[in-house]
Amino acid sequence: MAEGTKLEIVSPERLVMSEQVNSVTVPGTDGYFTVMGDHAPLMTTLKPGFVTAVAASGSSQFYVRGGFADISPAGLTILAEEAREAADFERSEIEALIAESQQQLDAAATPEEKATLQHELDAWRNLLIDASATTATH
C-alpha cells in the first residue's frame, strides 16, 4: 500500500491546499467517501460539505460548495466552486448560514432538494458544534 495520497484543493481564486495526506473524506454527490493510498481511479461531482484531510501532522477541514473530485494514481484533486478552511468561519457567520439553510429547506419543493438542503444544514450545525468545542478547549 502506498504512503498516503497527494491532495490538492483548488478554488477559482487559488490553490487552497497541496499536501501529502494519509486519508481524505470527501462529500461526493452520492455520499461521503474516503480516499487513501492506492485508491481506484474515480471522477465524481461534489455536494456542499466538508472535506476532512488527515495527515501525520493532524487533521484539517475545508468547506466545499460543489465541484468535482478526480482520483488518479497521482492523487486526489478537488476542483471546488468554493473552498474555505473550516477554521476561517466566524461563529456569527455559521449561525447566519444555519438560519439561511433552514429557510431554504422549509421552502424546498422536491424530496431531492430537501435531502440536499438537509445535508447542508447538518454540515453547518456540525461545524458550529466543532467551533464551540474548539473555543471551549482554548
Short mmCIF file of N, CA and C in Angstrom, two decimals:
data_model
loop_
_atom_site.label_atom_id
_atom_site.label_comp_id
_atom_site.label_asym_id
_atom_site.label_seq_id
_atom_site.Cartn_x
_atom_site.Cartn_y
_atom_site.Cartn_z
N MET A 1 0.84 -1.18 0.00
CA MET A 1 0.00 0.00 0.00
C MET A 1 0.88 1.23 0.00
N ALA A 2 0.48 2.25 -0.73
CA ALA A 2 1.24 3.49 -0.83
C ALA A 2 1.18 4.28 0.46
N GLU A 3 2.14 5.18 0.63
CA GLU A 3 2.19 6.05 1.79
C GLU A 3 1.25 7.23 1.59
N GLY A 4 -0.03 7.05 1.81
CA GLY A 4 -1.00 8.13 1.67
C GLY A 4 -1.23 8.53 0.23
N THR A 5 -1.70 9.77 0.08
CA THR A 5 -2.03 10.28 -1.25
C THR A 5 -1.78 11.78 -1.29
N LYS A 6 -1.53 12.30 -2.45
CA LYS A 6 -1.35 13.74 -2.65
C LYS A 6 -2.73 14.36 -2.79
N LEU A 7 -3.02 15.40 -1.98
CA LEU A 7 -4.30 16.09 -2.03
C LEU A 7 -4.09 17.52 -2.49
N GLU A 8 -4.86 17.92 -3.48
CA GLU A 8 -4.90 19.32 -3.90
C GLU A 8 -6.34 19.77 -3.92
N ILE A 9 -6.61 20.89 -3.25
CA ILE A 9 -7.93 21.50 -3.28
C ILE A 9 -7.77 22.84 -3.97
N VAL A 10 -8.52 23.03 -5.05
CA VAL A 10 -8.40 24.22 -5.86
C VAL A 10 -9.75 24.90 -5.97
N SER A 11 -9.78 26.21 -5.72
CA SER A 11 -10.99 27.01 -5.93
C SER A 11 -10.71 27.93 -7.11
N PRO A 12 -11.72 28.62 -7.63
CA PRO A 12 -11.48 29.52 -8.75
C PRO A 12 -10.45 30.62 -8.42
N GLU A 13 -10.34 30.96 -7.14
CA GLU A 13 -9.45 32.05 -6.75
C GLU A 13 -8.01 31.62 -6.51
N ARG A 14 -7.82 30.36 -6.00
CA ARG A 14 -6.47 30.00 -5.57
C ARG A 14 -6.34 28.50 -5.30
N LEU A 15 -5.09 28.10 -5.09
CA LEU A 15 -4.80 26.76 -4.61
C LEU A 15 -4.98 26.80 -3.09
N VAL A 16 -5.97 26.08 -2.58
CA VAL A 16 -6.32 26.13 -1.17
C VAL A 16 -5.40 25.23 -0.34
N MET A 17 -5.07 24.07 -0.90
CA MET A 17 -4.22 23.12 -0.18
C MET A 17 -3.50 22.22 -1.17
N SER A 18 -2.26 21.91 -0.87
CA SER A 18 -1.50 20.92 -1.63
C SER A 18 -0.57 20.23 -0.65
N GLU A 19 -0.90 18.98 -0.31
CA GLU A 19 -0.17 18.30 0.76
C GLU A 19 -0.31 16.79 0.62
N GLN A 20 0.68 16.06 1.10
CA GLN A 20 0.61 14.62 1.20
C GLN A 20 -0.18 14.28 2.46
N VAL A 21 -1.23 13.45 2.34
CA VAL A 21 -2.08 13.11 3.47
C VAL A 21 -2.25 11.60 3.58
N ASN A 22 -2.65 11.15 4.75
CA ASN A 22 -2.91 9.72 4.96
C ASN A 22 -4.26 9.31 4.40
N SER A 23 -5.27 10.18 4.61
CA SER A 23 -6.62 9.89 4.11
C SER A 23 -7.39 11.19 3.94
N VAL A 24 -8.42 11.14 3.11
CA VAL A 24 -9.28 12.29 2.85
C VAL A 24 -10.72 11.80 2.77
N THR A 25 -11.62 12.45 3.49
CA THR A 25 -13.04 12.14 3.40
C THR A 25 -13.68 13.27 2.60
N VAL A 26 -14.45 12.89 1.57
CA VAL A 26 -14.95 13.83 0.57
C VAL A 26 -16.47 13.72 0.45
N PRO A 27 -17.18 14.88 0.32
CA PRO A 27 -18.64 14.85 0.17
C PRO A 27 -19.07 14.64 -1.28
N GLY A 28 -19.05 13.39 -1.73
CA GLY A 28 -19.49 13.08 -3.09
C GLY A 28 -21.00 13.24 -3.22
N THR A 29 -21.46 13.42 -4.43
CA THR A 29 -22.89 13.59 -4.67
C THR A 29 -23.69 12.40 -4.15
N ASP A 30 -23.11 11.21 -4.24
CA ASP A 30 -23.81 10.00 -3.77
C ASP A 30 -23.50 9.66 -2.32
N GLY A 31 -22.79 10.54 -1.62
CA GLY A 31 -22.46 10.31 -0.22
C GLY A 31 -20.97 10.51 0.02
N TYR A 32 -20.62 10.59 1.27
CA TYR A 32 -19.22 10.77 1.63
C TYR A 32 -18.43 9.51 1.29
N PHE A 33 -17.17 9.69 0.87
CA PHE A 33 -16.28 8.57 0.63
C PHE A 33 -14.88 8.96 1.10
N THR A 34 -14.07 7.95 1.39
CA THR A 34 -12.71 8.19 1.89
C THR A 34 -11.70 7.71 0.87
N VAL A 35 -10.68 8.52 0.65
CA VAL A 35 -9.60 8.21 -0.28
C VAL A 35 -8.34 7.98 0.53
N MET A 36 -7.67 6.86 0.25
CA MET A 36 -6.39 6.55 0.87
C MET A 36 -5.43 6.16 -0.25
N GLY A 37 -4.20 5.85 0.08
CA GLY A 37 -3.23 5.44 -0.94
C GLY A 37 -3.74 4.30 -1.79
N ASP A 38 -3.36 4.27 -3.05
CA ASP A 38 -3.75 3.21 -3.99
C ASP A 38 -5.25 3.11 -4.22
N HIS A 39 -5.97 4.21 -4.11
CA HIS A 39 -7.41 4.21 -4.37
C HIS A 39 -7.64 4.03 -5.88
N ALA A 40 -8.70 3.36 -6.23
CA ALA A 40 -9.05 3.17 -7.64
C ALA A 40 -9.37 4.53 -8.28
N PRO A 41 -9.02 4.72 -9.55
CA PRO A 41 -9.35 5.97 -10.23
C PRO A 41 -10.86 6.21 -10.22
N LEU A 42 -11.23 7.49 -10.05
CA LEU A 42 -12.64 7.86 -9.95
C LEU A 42 -12.77 9.35 -10.23
N MET A 43 -13.83 9.72 -10.91
CA MET A 43 -14.18 11.13 -11.04
C MET A 43 -15.64 11.24 -10.64
N THR A 44 -15.93 12.21 -9.77
CA THR A 44 -17.30 12.37 -9.29
C THR A 44 -17.58 13.84 -9.02
N THR A 45 -18.84 14.15 -8.95
CA THR A 45 -19.24 15.51 -8.56
C THR A 45 -19.34 15.58 -7.04
N LEU A 46 -19.28 16.80 -6.53
CA LEU A 46 -19.34 17.02 -5.09
C LEU A 46 -20.62 17.74 -4.73
N LYS A 47 -21.10 17.49 -3.53
CA LYS A 47 -22.19 18.27 -2.98
C LYS A 47 -21.59 19.16 -1.90
N PRO A 48 -22.29 20.21 -1.49
CA PRO A 48 -21.75 21.05 -0.42
C PRO A 48 -21.49 20.23 0.83
N GLY A 49 -20.33 20.44 1.42
CA GLY A 49 -19.98 19.71 2.62
C GLY A 49 -18.54 19.95 3.00
N PHE A 50 -18.02 19.09 3.86
CA PHE A 50 -16.69 19.28 4.41
C PHE A 50 -15.74 18.18 3.98
N VAL A 51 -14.59 18.58 3.48
CA VAL A 51 -13.50 17.67 3.17
C VAL A 51 -12.65 17.60 4.43
N THR A 52 -12.38 16.39 4.90
CA THR A 52 -11.53 16.22 6.07
C THR A 52 -10.26 15.50 5.64
N ALA A 53 -9.12 16.17 5.80
CA ALA A 53 -7.83 15.62 5.43
C ALA A 53 -7.08 15.23 6.71
N VAL A 54 -6.57 14.01 6.75
CA VAL A 54 -5.81 13.53 7.90
C VAL A 54 -4.38 13.29 7.44
N ALA A 55 -3.45 14.02 8.05
CA ALA A 55 -2.02 13.88 7.75
C ALA A 55 -1.30 13.53 9.04
N ALA A 56 -0.01 13.22 8.93
CA ALA A 56 0.78 12.90 10.11
C ALA A 56 0.79 14.07 11.10
N SER A 57 0.69 15.29 10.58
CA SER A 57 0.72 16.49 11.43
C SER A 57 -0.63 16.81 12.08
N GLY A 58 -1.68 16.08 11.73
CA GLY A 58 -3.01 16.32 12.28
C GLY A 58 -4.05 16.35 11.18
N SER A 59 -5.26 16.78 11.54
CA SER A 59 -6.32 16.82 10.53
C SER A 59 -6.76 18.26 10.30
N SER A 60 -7.34 18.48 9.13
CA SER A 60 -7.87 19.79 8.78
C SER A 60 -9.14 19.60 7.98
N GLN A 61 -10.03 20.59 8.08
CA GLN A 61 -11.31 20.54 7.39
C GLN A 61 -11.44 21.74 6.47
N PHE A 62 -12.08 21.49 5.32
CA PHE A 62 -12.34 22.52 4.34
C PHE A 62 -13.78 22.41 3.89
N TYR A 63 -14.47 23.54 3.85
CA TYR A 63 -15.83 23.56 3.31
C TYR A 63 -15.73 23.69 1.80
N VAL A 64 -16.46 22.86 1.06
CA VAL A 64 -16.54 22.99 -0.39
C VAL A 64 -18.00 23.09 -0.78
N ARG A 65 -18.26 23.98 -1.72
CA ARG A 65 -19.62 24.12 -2.25
C ARG A 65 -19.58 23.66 -3.69
N GLY A 66 -19.84 22.37 -3.87
CA GLY A 66 -19.90 21.81 -5.21
C GLY A 66 -18.55 21.72 -5.89
N GLY A 67 -18.56 21.10 -7.06
CA GLY A 67 -17.35 20.94 -7.84
C GLY A 67 -17.15 19.49 -8.24
N PHE A 68 -15.87 19.13 -8.43
CA PHE A 68 -15.51 17.79 -8.89
C PHE A 68 -14.36 17.25 -8.07
N ALA A 69 -14.30 15.93 -7.93
CA ALA A 69 -13.16 15.25 -7.32
C ALA A 69 -12.62 14.28 -8.37
N ASP A 70 -11.31 14.32 -8.58
CA ASP A 70 -10.64 13.44 -9.54
C ASP A 70 -9.57 12.66 -8.82
N ILE A 71 -9.76 11.34 -8.74
CA ILE A 71 -8.78 10.47 -8.10
C ILE A 71 -8.04 9.74 -9.21
N SER A 72 -6.72 9.86 -9.16
CA SER A 72 -5.87 9.21 -10.16
C SER A 72 -4.65 8.64 -9.43
N PRO A 73 -3.78 7.92 -10.14
CA PRO A 73 -2.56 7.44 -9.48
C PRO A 73 -1.70 8.57 -8.91
N ALA A 74 -1.84 9.79 -9.44
CA ALA A 74 -1.08 10.94 -8.95
C ALA A 74 -1.65 11.50 -7.65
N GLY A 75 -2.89 11.17 -7.31
CA GLY A 75 -3.50 11.66 -6.08
C GLY A 75 -4.94 12.10 -6.28
N LEU A 76 -5.42 12.93 -5.36
CA LEU A 76 -6.79 13.44 -5.38
C LEU A 76 -6.76 14.94 -5.63
N THR A 77 -7.46 15.35 -6.67
CA THR A 77 -7.61 16.77 -6.96
C THR A 77 -9.07 17.13 -6.81
N ILE A 78 -9.33 18.14 -5.98
CA ILE A 78 -10.69 18.64 -5.80
C ILE A 78 -10.77 20.01 -6.44
N LEU A 79 -11.63 20.14 -7.44
CA LEU A 79 -11.88 21.41 -8.11
C LEU A 79 -13.23 21.90 -7.58
N ALA A 80 -13.18 22.83 -6.64
CA ALA A 80 -14.38 23.27 -5.94
C ALA A 80 -14.88 24.60 -6.46
N GLU A 81 -16.19 24.75 -6.52
CA GLU A 81 -16.79 26.05 -6.88
C GLU A 81 -16.43 27.09 -5.83
N GLU A 82 -16.36 26.65 -4.57
CA GLU A 82 -15.95 27.49 -3.45
C GLU A 82 -15.25 26.58 -2.45
N ALA A 83 -14.16 27.04 -1.86
CA ALA A 83 -13.44 26.25 -0.85
C ALA A 83 -12.84 27.19 0.18
N ARG A 84 -13.09 26.85 1.45
CA ARG A 84 -12.55 27.63 2.57
C ARG A 84 -12.17 26.70 3.70
N GLU A 85 -11.15 27.08 4.44
CA GLU A 85 -10.83 26.31 5.64
C GLU A 85 -11.96 26.49 6.65
N ALA A 86 -12.35 25.41 7.28
CA ALA A 86 -13.44 25.47 8.26
C ALA A 86 -13.10 26.44 9.38
N ALA A 87 -11.83 26.52 9.75
CA ALA A 87 -11.40 27.40 10.83
C ALA A 87 -11.59 28.88 10.50
N ASP A 88 -11.77 29.21 9.21
CA ASP A 88 -11.94 30.61 8.79
C ASP A 88 -13.34 31.15 9.04
N PHE A 89 -14.29 30.29 9.39
CA PHE A 89 -15.66 30.73 9.62
C PHE A 89 -15.81 31.27 11.04
N GLU A 90 -16.43 32.44 11.15
CA GLU A 90 -16.76 33.02 12.46
C GLU A 90 -18.08 32.40 12.94
N ARG A 91 -18.25 32.33 14.25
CA ARG A 91 -19.47 31.74 14.83
C ARG A 91 -20.73 32.43 14.29
N SER A 92 -20.73 33.77 14.23
CA SER A 92 -21.91 34.50 13.77
C SER A 92 -22.20 34.18 12.30
N GLU A 93 -21.15 33.97 11.51
CA GLU A 93 -21.34 33.61 10.10
C GLU A 93 -21.98 32.23 9.98
N ILE A 94 -21.52 31.28 10.80
CA ILE A 94 -22.09 29.93 10.78
C ILE A 94 -23.56 29.97 11.20
N GLU A 95 -23.87 30.76 12.24
CA GLU A 95 -25.26 30.88 12.70
C GLU A 95 -26.15 31.47 11.60
N ALA A 96 -25.65 32.46 10.86
CA ALA A 96 -26.41 33.05 9.75
C ALA A 96 -26.61 32.03 8.63
N LEU A 97 -25.60 31.22 8.35
CA LEU A 97 -25.72 30.18 7.32
C LEU A 97 -26.71 29.10 7.74
N ILE A 98 -26.76 28.79 9.03
CA ILE A 98 -27.74 27.82 9.53
C ILE A 98 -29.15 28.37 9.32
N ALA A 99 -29.37 29.63 9.67
CA ALA A 99 -30.70 30.24 9.50
C ALA A 99 -31.10 30.28 8.03
N GLU A 100 -30.16 30.64 7.16
CA GLU A 100 -30.44 30.70 5.72
C GLU A 100 -30.75 29.30 5.18
N SER A 101 -29.97 28.30 5.60
CA SER A 101 -30.20 26.93 5.14
C SER A 101 -31.55 26.41 5.61
N GLN A 102 -31.95 26.76 6.84
CA GLN A 102 -33.25 26.33 7.36
C GLN A 102 -34.38 26.94 6.54
N GLN A 103 -34.26 28.21 6.18
CA GLN A 103 -35.28 28.86 5.35
C GLN A 103 -35.39 28.19 3.98
N GLN A 104 -34.23 27.88 3.38
CA GLN A 104 -34.24 27.21 2.08
C GLN A 104 -34.85 25.82 2.20
N LEU A 105 -34.54 25.11 3.28
CA LEU A 105 -35.11 23.77 3.49
C LEU A 105 -36.62 23.85 3.65
N ASP A 106 -37.10 24.83 4.41
CA ASP A 106 -38.53 25.00 4.60
C ASP A 106 -39.26 25.28 3.29
N ALA A 107 -38.57 25.93 2.34
CA ALA A 107 -39.18 26.29 1.06
C ALA A 107 -38.95 25.24 -0.03
N ALA A 108 -38.17 24.21 0.25
CA ALA A 108 -37.84 23.20 -0.77
C ALA A 108 -39.09 22.48 -1.26
N ALA A 109 -39.11 22.22 -2.56
CA ALA A 109 -40.29 21.63 -3.18
C ALA A 109 -40.18 20.12 -3.41
N THR A 110 -38.99 19.62 -3.73
CA THR A 110 -38.85 18.21 -4.08
C THR A 110 -38.10 17.45 -2.98
N PRO A 111 -38.31 16.15 -2.90
CA PRO A 111 -37.57 15.35 -1.92
C PRO A 111 -36.04 15.43 -2.12
N GLU A 112 -35.60 15.49 -3.37
CA GLU A 112 -34.17 15.58 -3.66
C GLU A 112 -33.60 16.89 -3.15
N GLU A 113 -34.32 17.98 -3.40
CA GLU A 113 -33.89 19.29 -2.94
C GLU A 113 -33.86 19.33 -1.41
N LYS A 114 -34.89 18.75 -0.78
CA LYS A 114 -34.93 18.70 0.68
C LYS A 114 -33.75 17.91 1.25
N ALA A 115 -33.43 16.78 0.63
CA ALA A 115 -32.31 15.96 1.11
C ALA A 115 -30.99 16.71 1.00
N THR A 116 -30.77 17.38 -0.12
CA THR A 116 -29.54 18.15 -0.31
C THR A 116 -29.45 19.28 0.70
N LEU A 117 -30.54 20.00 0.89
CA LEU A 117 -30.53 21.12 1.83
C LEU A 117 -30.41 20.65 3.27
N GLN A 118 -31.01 19.51 3.59
CA GLN A 118 -30.88 18.96 4.95
C GLN A 118 -29.42 18.59 5.22
N HIS A 119 -28.77 18.00 4.22
CA HIS A 119 -27.36 17.64 4.37
C HIS A 119 -26.52 18.89 4.63
N GLU A 120 -26.77 19.95 3.86
CA GLU A 120 -26.00 21.18 4.04
C GLU A 120 -26.28 21.80 5.42
N LEU A 121 -27.53 21.79 5.84
CA LEU A 121 -27.88 22.32 7.16
C LEU A 121 -27.17 21.52 8.26
N ASP A 122 -27.16 20.20 8.14
CA ASP A 122 -26.48 19.36 9.12
C ASP A 122 -24.98 19.66 9.16
N ALA A 123 -24.39 19.89 7.98
CA ALA A 123 -22.96 20.21 7.92
C ALA A 123 -22.66 21.51 8.65
N TRP A 124 -23.50 22.53 8.46
CA TRP A 124 -23.29 23.81 9.17
C TRP A 124 -23.45 23.62 10.67
N ARG A 125 -24.45 22.84 11.08
CA ARG A 125 -24.65 22.60 12.51
C ARG A 125 -23.45 21.87 13.12
N ASN A 126 -22.91 20.90 12.38
CA ASN A 126 -21.73 20.18 12.87
C ASN A 126 -20.53 21.12 12.99
N LEU A 127 -20.38 22.03 12.03
CA LEU A 127 -19.28 22.99 12.09
C LEU A 127 -19.45 23.89 13.31
N LEU A 128 -20.68 24.29 13.60
CA LEU A 128 -20.94 25.13 14.78
C LEU A 128 -20.57 24.37 16.06
N ILE A 129 -20.90 23.09 16.12
CA ILE A 129 -20.55 22.28 17.28
C ILE A 129 -19.03 22.17 17.40
N ASP A 130 -18.35 21.93 16.26
CA ASP A 130 -16.89 21.86 16.27
C ASP A 130 -16.28 23.18 16.72
N ALA A 131 -16.83 24.29 16.22
CA ALA A 131 -16.31 25.62 16.59
C ALA A 131 -16.51 25.87 18.08
N SER A 132 -17.65 25.44 18.62
CA SER A 132 -17.91 25.62 20.05
C SER A 132 -16.96 24.78 20.88
N ALA A 133 -16.69 23.55 20.43
CA ALA A 133 -15.78 22.66 21.16
C ALA A 133 -14.36 23.21 21.13
N THR A 134 -13.94 23.76 19.99
CA THR A 134 -12.60 24.32 19.86
C THR A 134 -12.46 25.55 20.75
N THR A 135 -13.48 26.39 20.79
CA THR A 135 -13.45 27.58 21.63
C THR A 135 -13.40 27.18 23.11
N ALA A 136 -14.11 26.13 23.48
CA ALA A 136 -14.16 25.70 24.87
C ALA A 136 -12.82 25.12 25.34
N THR A 137 -12.03 24.57 24.40
CA THR A 137 -10.76 23.96 24.80
C THR A 137 -9.61 24.96 24.80
N HIS A 138 -9.83 26.18 24.29
CA HIS A 138 -8.74 27.17 24.24
C HIS A 138 -8.90 28.22 25.30
#
